[in-house]
Coordinates of C-alpha atoms and ligand atoms in Angstrom, one line a residue:
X22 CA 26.2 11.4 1.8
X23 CA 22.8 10.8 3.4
X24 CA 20.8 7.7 2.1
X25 CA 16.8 7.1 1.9
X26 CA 15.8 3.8 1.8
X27 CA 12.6 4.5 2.9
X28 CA 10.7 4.9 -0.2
X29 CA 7.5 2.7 0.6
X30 CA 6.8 5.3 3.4
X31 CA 7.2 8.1 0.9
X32 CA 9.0 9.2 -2.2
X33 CA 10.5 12.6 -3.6
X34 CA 7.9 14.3 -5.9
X35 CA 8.7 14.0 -9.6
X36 CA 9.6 17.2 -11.6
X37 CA 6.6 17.1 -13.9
X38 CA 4.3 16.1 -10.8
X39 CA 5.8 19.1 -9.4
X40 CA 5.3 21.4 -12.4
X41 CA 2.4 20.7 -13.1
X42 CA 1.1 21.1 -9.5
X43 CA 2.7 24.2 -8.9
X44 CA 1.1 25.6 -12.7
X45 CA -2.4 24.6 -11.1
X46 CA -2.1 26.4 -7.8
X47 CA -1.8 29.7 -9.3
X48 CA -5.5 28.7 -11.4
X49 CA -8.4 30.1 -9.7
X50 CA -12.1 28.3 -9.6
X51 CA -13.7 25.5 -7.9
X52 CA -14.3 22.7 -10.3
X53 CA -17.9 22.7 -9.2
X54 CA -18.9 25.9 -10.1
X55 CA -20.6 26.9 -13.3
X56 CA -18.8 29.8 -14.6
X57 CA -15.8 29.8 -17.1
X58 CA -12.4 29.5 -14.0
X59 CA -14.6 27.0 -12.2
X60 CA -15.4 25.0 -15.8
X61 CA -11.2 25.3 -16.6
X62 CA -10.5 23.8 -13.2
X63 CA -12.9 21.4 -14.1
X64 CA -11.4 20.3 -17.6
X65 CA -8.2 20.0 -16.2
X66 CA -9.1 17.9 -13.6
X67 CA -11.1 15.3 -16.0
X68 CA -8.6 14.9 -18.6
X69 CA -6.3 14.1 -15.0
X70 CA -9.0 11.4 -14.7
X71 CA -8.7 10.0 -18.2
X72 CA -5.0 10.1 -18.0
X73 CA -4.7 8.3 -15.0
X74 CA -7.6 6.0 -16.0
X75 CA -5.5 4.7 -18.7
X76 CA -2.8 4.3 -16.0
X77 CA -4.6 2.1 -13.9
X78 CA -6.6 0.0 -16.6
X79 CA -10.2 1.2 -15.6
X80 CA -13.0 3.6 -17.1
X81 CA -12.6 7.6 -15.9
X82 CA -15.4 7.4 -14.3
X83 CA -14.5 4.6 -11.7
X84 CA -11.8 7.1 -10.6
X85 CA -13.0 8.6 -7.0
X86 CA -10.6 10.9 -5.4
X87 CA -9.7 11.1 -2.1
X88 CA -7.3 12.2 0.5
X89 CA -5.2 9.7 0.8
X90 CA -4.6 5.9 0.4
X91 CA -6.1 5.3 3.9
X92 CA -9.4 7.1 2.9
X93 CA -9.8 4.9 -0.3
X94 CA -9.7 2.0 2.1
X95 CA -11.8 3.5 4.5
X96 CA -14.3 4.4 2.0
X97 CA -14.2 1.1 -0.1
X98 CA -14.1 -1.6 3.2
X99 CA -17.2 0.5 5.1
X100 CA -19.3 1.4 2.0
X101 CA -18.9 -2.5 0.5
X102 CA -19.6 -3.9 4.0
X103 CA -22.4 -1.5 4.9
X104 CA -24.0 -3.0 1.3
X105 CA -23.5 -6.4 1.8
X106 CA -24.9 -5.9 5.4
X107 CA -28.3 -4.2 3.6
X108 CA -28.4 -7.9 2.1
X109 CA -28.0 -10.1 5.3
X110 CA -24.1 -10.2 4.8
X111 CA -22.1 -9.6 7.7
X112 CA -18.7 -11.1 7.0
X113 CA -15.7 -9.3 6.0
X114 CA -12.6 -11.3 4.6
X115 CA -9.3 -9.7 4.9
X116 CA -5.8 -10.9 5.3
X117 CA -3.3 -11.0 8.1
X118 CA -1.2 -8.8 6.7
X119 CA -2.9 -5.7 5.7
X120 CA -1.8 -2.4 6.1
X121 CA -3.5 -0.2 9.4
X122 CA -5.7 1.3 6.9
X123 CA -7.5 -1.8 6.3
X124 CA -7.0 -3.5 9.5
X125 CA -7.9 -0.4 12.0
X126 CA -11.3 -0.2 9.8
X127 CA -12.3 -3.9 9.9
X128 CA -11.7 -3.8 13.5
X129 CA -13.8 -0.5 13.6
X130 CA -16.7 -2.4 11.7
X131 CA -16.3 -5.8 14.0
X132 CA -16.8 -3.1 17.3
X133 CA -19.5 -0.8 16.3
X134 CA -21.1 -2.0 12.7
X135 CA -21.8 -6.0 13.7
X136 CA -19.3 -7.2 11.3
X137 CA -17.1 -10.4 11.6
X138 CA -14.3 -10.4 10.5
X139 CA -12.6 -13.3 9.1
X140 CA -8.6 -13.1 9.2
X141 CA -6.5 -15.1 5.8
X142 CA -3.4 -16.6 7.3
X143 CA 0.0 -16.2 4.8
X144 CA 2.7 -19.2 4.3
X145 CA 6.3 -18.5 5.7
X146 CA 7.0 -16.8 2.2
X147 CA 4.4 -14.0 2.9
X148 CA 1.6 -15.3 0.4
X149 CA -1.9 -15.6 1.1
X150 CA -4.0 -18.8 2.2
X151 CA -5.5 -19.7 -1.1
X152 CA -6.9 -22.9 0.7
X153 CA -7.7 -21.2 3.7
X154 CA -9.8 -18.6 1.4
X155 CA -11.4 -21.6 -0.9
X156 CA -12.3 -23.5 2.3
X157 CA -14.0 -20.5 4.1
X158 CA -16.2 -19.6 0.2
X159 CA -17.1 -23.2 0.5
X160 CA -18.4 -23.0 3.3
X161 CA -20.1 -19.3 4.5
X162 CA -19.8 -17.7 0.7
X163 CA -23.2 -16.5 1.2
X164 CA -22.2 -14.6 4.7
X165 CA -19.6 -12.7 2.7
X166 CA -20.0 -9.0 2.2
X167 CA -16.9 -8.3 1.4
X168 CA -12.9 -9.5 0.7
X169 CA -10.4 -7.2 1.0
X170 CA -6.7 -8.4 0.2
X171 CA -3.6 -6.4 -0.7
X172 CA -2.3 -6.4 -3.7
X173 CA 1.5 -6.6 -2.5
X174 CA 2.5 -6.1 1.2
X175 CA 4.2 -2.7 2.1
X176 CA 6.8 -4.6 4.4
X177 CA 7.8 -7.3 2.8
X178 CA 6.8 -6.4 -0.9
X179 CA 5.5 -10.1 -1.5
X180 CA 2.9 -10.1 -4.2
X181 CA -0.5 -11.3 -3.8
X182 CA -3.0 -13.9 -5.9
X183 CA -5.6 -11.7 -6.2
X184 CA -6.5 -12.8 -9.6
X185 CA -7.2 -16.7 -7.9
X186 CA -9.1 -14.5 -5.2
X187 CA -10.8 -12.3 -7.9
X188 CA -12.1 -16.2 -9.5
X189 CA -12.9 -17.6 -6.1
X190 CA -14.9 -14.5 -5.3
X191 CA -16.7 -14.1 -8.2
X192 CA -18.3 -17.8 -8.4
X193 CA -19.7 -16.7 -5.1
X194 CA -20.8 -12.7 -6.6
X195 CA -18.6 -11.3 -3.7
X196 CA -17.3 -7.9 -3.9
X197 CA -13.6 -7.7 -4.0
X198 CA -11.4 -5.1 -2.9
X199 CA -7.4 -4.5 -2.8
X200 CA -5.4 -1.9 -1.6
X201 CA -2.8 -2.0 -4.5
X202 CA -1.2 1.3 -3.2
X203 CA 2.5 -0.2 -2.9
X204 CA 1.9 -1.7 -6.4
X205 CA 0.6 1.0 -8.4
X206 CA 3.3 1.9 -10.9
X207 CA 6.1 -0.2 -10.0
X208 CA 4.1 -3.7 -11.0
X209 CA 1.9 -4.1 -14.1
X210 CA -1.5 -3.5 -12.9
X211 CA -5.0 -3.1 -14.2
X212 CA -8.2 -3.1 -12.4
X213 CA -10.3 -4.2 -15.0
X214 CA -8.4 -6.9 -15.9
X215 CA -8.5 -8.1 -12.3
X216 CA -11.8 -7.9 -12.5
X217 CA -11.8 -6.2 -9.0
X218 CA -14.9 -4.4 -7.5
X219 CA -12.2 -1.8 -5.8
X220 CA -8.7 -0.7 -5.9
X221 CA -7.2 1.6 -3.7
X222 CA -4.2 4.0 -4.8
X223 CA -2.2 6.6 -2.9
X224 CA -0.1 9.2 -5.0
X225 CA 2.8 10.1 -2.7
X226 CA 3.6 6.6 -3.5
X227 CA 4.3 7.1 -6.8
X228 CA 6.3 10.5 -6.5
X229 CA 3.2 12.7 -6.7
X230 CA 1.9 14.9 -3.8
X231 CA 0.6 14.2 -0.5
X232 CA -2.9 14.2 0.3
X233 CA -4.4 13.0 -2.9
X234 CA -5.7 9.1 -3.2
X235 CA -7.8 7.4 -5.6
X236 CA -10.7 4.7 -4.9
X237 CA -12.0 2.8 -8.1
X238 CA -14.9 1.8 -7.9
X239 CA -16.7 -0.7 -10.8
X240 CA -18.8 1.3 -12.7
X241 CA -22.5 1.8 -11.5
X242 CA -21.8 0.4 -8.0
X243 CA -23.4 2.6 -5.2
X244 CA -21.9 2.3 -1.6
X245 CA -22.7 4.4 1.3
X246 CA -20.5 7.7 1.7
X247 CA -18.3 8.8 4.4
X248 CA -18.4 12.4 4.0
X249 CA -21.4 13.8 3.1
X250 CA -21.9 17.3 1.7
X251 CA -21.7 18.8 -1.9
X252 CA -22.3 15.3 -3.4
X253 CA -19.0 15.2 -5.7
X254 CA -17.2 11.9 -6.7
X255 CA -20.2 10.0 -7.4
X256 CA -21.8 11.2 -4.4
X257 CA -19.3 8.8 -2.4
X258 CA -16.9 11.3 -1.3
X259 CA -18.4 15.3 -1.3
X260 CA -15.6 18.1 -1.1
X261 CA -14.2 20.6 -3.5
X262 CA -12.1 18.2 -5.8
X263 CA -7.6 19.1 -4.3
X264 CA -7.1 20.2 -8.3
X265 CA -3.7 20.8 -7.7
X266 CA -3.3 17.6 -6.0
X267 CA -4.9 15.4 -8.9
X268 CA -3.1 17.2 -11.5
X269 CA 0.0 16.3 -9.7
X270 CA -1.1 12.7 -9.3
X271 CA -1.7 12.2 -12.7
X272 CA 1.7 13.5 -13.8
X273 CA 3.6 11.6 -11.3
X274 CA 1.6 8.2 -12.6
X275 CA 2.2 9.1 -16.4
X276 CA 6.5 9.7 -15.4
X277 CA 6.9 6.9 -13.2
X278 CA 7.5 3.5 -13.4
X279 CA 10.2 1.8 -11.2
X280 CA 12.1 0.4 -13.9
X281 CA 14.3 -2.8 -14.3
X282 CA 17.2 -0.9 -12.6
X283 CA 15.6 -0.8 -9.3
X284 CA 15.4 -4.5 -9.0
X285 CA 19.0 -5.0 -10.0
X286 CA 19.6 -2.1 -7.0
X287 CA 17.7 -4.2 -4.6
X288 CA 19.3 -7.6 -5.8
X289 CA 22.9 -6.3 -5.0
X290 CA 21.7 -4.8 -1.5
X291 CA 20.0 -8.7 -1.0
X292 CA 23.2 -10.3 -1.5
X293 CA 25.5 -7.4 0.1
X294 CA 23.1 -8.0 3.0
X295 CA 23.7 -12.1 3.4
X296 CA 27.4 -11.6 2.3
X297 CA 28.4 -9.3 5.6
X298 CA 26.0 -10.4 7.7
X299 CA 25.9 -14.2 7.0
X300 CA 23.3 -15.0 9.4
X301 CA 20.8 -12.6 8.2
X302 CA 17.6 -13.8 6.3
X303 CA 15.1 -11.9 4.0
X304 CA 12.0 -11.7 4.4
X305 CA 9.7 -12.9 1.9
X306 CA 12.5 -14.4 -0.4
X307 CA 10.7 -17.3 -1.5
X308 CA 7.4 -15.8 -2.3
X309 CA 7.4 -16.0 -6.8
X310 CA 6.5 -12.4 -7.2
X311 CA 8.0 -9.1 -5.7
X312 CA 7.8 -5.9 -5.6
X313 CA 11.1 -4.6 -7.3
X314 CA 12.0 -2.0 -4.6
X315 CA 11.3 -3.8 -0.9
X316 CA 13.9 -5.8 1.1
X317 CA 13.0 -6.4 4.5
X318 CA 15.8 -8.5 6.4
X319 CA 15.9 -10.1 9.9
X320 CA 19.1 -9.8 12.0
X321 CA 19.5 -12.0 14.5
X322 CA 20.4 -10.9 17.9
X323 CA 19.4 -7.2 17.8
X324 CA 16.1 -5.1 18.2
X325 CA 14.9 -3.0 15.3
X326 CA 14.9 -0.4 16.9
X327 CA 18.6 -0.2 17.5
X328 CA 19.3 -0.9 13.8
X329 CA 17.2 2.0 13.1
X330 CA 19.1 4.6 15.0
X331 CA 22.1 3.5 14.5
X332 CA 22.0 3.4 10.8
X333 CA 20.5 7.3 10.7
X334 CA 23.7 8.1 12.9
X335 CA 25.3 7.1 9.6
X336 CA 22.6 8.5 7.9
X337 CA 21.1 6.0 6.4
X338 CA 17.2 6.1 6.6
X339 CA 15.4 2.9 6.3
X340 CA 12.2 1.7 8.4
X341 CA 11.5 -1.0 10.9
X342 CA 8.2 -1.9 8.8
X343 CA 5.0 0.1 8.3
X344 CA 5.8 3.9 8.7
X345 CA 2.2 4.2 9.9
X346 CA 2.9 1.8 12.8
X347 CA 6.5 2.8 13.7
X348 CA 6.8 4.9 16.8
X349 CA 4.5 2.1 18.5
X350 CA 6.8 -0.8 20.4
X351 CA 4.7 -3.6 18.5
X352 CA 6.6 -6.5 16.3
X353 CA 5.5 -6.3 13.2
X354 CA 1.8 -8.5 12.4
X355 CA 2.9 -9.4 9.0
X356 CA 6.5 -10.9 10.3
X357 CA 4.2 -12.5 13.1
X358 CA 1.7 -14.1 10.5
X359 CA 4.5 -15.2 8.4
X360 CA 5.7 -17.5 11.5
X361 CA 8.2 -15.6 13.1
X362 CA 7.9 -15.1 17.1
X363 CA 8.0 -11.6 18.9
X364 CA 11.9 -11.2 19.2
X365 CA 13.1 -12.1 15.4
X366 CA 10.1 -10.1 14.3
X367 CA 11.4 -7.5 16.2
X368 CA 14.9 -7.8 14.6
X369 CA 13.6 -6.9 11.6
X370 CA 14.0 -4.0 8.7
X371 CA 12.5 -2.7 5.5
X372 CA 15.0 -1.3 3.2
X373 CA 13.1 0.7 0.6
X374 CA 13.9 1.6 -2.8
X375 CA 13.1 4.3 -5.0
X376 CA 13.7 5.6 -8.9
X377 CA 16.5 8.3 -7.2
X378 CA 18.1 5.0 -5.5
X379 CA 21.5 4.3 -6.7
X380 CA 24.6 1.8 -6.0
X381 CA 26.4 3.9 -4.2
X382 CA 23.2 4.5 -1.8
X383 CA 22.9 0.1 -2.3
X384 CA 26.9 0.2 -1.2
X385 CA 27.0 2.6 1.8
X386 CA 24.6 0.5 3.5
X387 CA 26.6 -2.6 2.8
X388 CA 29.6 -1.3 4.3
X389 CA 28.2 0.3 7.3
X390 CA 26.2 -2.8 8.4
X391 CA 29.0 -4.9 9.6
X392 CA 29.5 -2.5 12.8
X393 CA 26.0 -1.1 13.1
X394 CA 24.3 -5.0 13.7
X395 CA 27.9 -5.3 15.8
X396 CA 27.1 -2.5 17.8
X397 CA 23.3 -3.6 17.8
X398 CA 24.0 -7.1 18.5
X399 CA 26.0 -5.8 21.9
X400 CA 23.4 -3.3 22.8
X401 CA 21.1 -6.1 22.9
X402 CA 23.3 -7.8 25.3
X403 CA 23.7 -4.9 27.9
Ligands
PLP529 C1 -0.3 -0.9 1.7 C2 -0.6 0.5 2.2 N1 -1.9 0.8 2.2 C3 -2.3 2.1 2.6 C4 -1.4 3.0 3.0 C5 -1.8 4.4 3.4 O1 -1.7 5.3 2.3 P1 -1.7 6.9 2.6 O2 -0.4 7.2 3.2 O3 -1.9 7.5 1.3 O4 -2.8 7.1 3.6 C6 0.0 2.7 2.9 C7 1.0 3.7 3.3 O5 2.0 3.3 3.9 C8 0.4 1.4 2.5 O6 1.7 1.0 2.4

């Protein structure tokens, strides 16, 4: 039996996500036309955007759609620096262990926009600077156009403070934004309760399609667009609205929460983990919150790589870190910020888990480690 532990890179579709997408194709009529198919499409797709506004704590209308997860952030990091920048602000404030989407984009803005960008180092246990970030406010608050800080980390699943970096930020009247898309539905979350000035979302996440994000953006806040064009989405983000897609996003957010059971799954593959492969360590294990469905372990002696193939020969699927990422021989920043060097960062894995995980999927793995980091562990020797 083949096992996916890969679920922070993607997850199955739901059935209603998929039912509900699939009854949507067959409807004809762009949302933004006037006549009655285009006004059904419409309807459907704002009571999607109340449903799912419930779902993530915020007003409908601070519900932007997107693409994807990585055009939320691209959107929220360039139109809240490009404001702050109208204003004399030139700083951006991120952490070190984004995901590509926020850390490609910063970089972007540092090389062609005049932004600095300001790095947030993480203790050993994964969670951000909260000195660090105090120390910085104290000192350049009024340089700061925008912070960006993830909600949980996509390879390690640590949790972040971003309700002390929400009340930092806010003495100082500093936009805040946080790419919550490995949170979304398996945490509690609410935007307005975080008091956020952006949230990014992805719904393939969360079991609904590809190619469908969401930005939220505080109500009444303008920022520069991206794509310009037919002026939908606030005028932030013009194209003819993916019905289908949102549809599907919505169901997949109102059917899925990663329950209680996935963090007993991932408990047992934690301690299978350190029980056959004693000198093993997770990742992240002393951070005080986690994500219920990441474990990302580091074994000494062998090269991720290695684990990674070896384990699909037993079918096994699991990840050496950020799918976006993998493919490129780079240890992993996050395991790098956290204080490990190049070679036990490169030892590393993210096991991923998902509402279709089950023990048996928790107790293949277990058994097939043993001779897969034996195997590895000689390979590295050769
Ligand atoms: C933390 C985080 N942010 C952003 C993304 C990108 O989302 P998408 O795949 O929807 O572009 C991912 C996907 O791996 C992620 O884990």
């Amino acid at each position: 039996m083949s096992v996916y532990l890969d679920h922070a890179a993607t997850t199955p579709m739901v059935d209603d996500a998929i039912s509900a997408m699939t009854a949507q194709m067959r409807q004809l009529g762009n949302p933004s036309s006037l006549h009655t198919p285009g006004r059904a499409s419409r309807k459907v797709i704002e009571q999607a955007r109340e449903s799912l506004a419930k779902e993530i704590g915020c007003v409908a209308s601070e519900i932007i759609f997107t693409a994807s997860g990585t055009e939320a952030n691209n959107i929220a990091l360039k139109g809240l620096y490009w404001k702050g920048k109208g204003v004399g602000r030139n700083v951006i404030v991120i952490s070190a262990i984004e995901h590509h989407a926020i850390l490609d984009p910063a970089q972007w803005l540092s090389d062609h926009e005049g932004a600095e960008i300001i790095s947030i180092g993480v203790t050993s246990a994964g969670v951000l600077d909260l000195t660090q970030l105090s120390e910085l406010l104290a000192d350049r608050a009024d340089e700061i156009a925008v912070i960006s800080i993830m909600h949980s980390n996509n390879e390690t699943g640590v949790l972040q403070p971003i309700d002390h970096v929400v009340a930092l930020a806010s003495a100082h009247g500093i936009a805040v934004h946080s790419d919550a898309v490995q949170s979304f539905k398996k945490v509690p979350l609410s935007f307005s309760e975080l008091g956020l000035t952006a949230l990014s979302l992805s719904a393939h996440k969360i079991g609904g399609p590809l190619g469908i994000g969401v930005l939220v953006l505080k109500r009444g806040l303008e920022i520069p667009a991206l794509l310009h064009g037919g002026g939908q989405e606030r005028e932030i983000r013009s194209g003819t609205l993916n019905a289908p897609a949102i549809v599907g996003a919505s169901a997949a957010a109102s059917a899925s929460y990663l329950s209680d059971h996935v963090r007993a799954l991932r408990n047992e593959l934690v301690e299978g983990i350190v029980r056959v492969i004693p000198d093993a360590y997770i990742n992240g294990a002393n951070a005080e919150k986690l994500l219920p469905g990441i474990v990302n372990a580091t074994f000494p002696g062998t090269e991720s790589d290695t684990l990674l193939l070896l384990l699909d020969a037993q079918a096994i699927a699991a990840s050496t870190g950020s799918a976006c990422s993998a493919g490129v021989q780079r240890p992993s920043h996050v395991l790098l910020a956290m204080g490990h060097n190049d070679k036990s960062a490169r030892s590393s894995l993210r096991f991923s888990l998902g509402a279709t995980t089950t023990l048996a999927d928790i107790n293949q793995v277990i058994e097939a480690l043993p001779s897969v980091i034996e195997r590895a562990r000689a390979a590295n020797l050769r």
